[in-house]
Coordinates of C-alpha atoms in Angstrom, one line a residue:
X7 CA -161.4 81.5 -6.9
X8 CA -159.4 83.8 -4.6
X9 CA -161.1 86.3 -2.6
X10 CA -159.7 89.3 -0.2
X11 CA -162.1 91.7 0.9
X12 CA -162.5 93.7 4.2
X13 CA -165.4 92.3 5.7
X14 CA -167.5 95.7 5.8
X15 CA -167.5 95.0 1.8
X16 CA -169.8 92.2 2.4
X17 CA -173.3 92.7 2.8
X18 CA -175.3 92.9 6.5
X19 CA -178.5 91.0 5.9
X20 CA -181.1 90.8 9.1
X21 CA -182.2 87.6 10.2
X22 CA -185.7 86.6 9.3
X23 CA -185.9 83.5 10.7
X24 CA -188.8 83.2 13.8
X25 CA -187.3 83.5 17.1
X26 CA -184.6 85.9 15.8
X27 CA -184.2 89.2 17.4
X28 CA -181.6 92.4 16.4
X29 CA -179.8 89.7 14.5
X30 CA -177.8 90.7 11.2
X31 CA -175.3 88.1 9.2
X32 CA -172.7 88.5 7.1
X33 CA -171.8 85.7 4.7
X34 CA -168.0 86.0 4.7
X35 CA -167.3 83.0 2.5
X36 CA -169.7 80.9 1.0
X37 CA -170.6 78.4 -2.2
X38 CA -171.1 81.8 -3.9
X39 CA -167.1 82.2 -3.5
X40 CA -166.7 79.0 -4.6
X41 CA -166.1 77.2 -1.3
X42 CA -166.9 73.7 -1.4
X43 CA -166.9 72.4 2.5
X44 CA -167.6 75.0 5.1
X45 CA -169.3 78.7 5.1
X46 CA -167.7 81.6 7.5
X47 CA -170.2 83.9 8.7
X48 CA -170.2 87.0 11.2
X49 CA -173.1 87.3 13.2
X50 CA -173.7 90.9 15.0
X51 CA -176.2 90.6 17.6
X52 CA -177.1 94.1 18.8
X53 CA -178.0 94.5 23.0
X54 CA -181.2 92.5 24.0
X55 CA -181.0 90.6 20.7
X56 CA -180.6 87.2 20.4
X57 CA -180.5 84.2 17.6
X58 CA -183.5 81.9 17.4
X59 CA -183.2 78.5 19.4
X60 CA -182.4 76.1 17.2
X61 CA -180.7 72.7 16.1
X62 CA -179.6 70.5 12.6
X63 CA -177.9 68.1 11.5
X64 CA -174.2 69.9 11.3
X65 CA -171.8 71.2 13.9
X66 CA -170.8 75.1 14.4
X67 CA -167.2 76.1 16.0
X68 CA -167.7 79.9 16.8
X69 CA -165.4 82.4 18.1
X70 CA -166.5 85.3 20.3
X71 CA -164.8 89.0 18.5
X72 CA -166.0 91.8 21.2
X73 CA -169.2 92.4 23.0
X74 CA -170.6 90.0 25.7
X75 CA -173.5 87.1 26.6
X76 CA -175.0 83.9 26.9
X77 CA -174.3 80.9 25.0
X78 CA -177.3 78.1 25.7
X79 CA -176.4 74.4 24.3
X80 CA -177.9 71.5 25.4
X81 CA -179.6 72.4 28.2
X82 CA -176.6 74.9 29.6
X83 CA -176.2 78.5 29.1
X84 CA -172.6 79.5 29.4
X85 CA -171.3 83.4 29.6
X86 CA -169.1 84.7 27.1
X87 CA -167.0 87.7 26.4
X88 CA -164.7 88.6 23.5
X89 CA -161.8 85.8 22.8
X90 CA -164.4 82.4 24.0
X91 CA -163.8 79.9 21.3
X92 CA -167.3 77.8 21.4
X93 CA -168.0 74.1 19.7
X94 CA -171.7 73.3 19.3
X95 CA -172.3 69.8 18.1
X96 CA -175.0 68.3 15.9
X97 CA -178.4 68.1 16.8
X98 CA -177.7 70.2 20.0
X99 CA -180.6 72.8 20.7
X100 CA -179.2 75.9 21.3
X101 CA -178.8 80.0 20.7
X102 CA -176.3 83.2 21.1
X103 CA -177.9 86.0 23.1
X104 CA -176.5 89.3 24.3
X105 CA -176.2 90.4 27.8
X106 CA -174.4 93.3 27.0
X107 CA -174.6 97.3 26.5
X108 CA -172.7 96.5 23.4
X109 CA -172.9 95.1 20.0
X110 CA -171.8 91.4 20.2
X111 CA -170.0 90.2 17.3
X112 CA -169.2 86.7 16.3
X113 CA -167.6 84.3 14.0
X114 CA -169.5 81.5 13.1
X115 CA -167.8 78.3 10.8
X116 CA -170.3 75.1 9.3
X117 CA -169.9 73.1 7.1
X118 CA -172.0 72.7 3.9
X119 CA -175.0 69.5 4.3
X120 CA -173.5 66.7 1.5

């Protein structure tokens, strides 16, 4: 199935999970689009807000669109600004969080759990 939307066209949903804060996700592509391996999402983390602190079993590779903040993983927190390309591997604890006066906006790639 071929799909070419502008991303606006796909819904914002909030993030409910605990430890979530002024976190909204789009689901760009997904299963839904009939994607079989990976899932592109666009996180938009509004200033102050941050994702929860988390970790599973899969691998994330994330690239940084405008805003600024802190990436932690594994025990490190790294800043970040519009352009960082970021790999967070499996199992790794960690969470996005923005340091900024602006919106931070994010792509976020993973691959489906086989």
């Amino acid at each position: 199935m071929f799909k070419a939307v502008h991303y606006s066209e796909v819904p914002n949903e909030e993030v409910e999970e605990e430890g979530a804060k002024k976190v909204q996700v789009r689901w760009l592509i997904s299963e839904k689009d009939g994607a079989e391996n990976f899932a592109m999402r666009c996180f938009e983390v509004d200033p102050g807000g941050q994702t929860p602190k988390h970790s599973h079993d899969w691998e994330h590779e994330s690239f940084i669109l405008s805003g600024e903040g802190v990436v932690f993983c594994e025990g490190k927190k790294q800043k970040v600004s519009q352009g960082y390309v970021i790999f967070i591997p499996p199992k790794a604890e960690h969470y996005f969080k923005n340091t900024g006066k602006k919106k931070m906006v994010f792509l976020c790639l993973i691959p489906y759990k086989k």
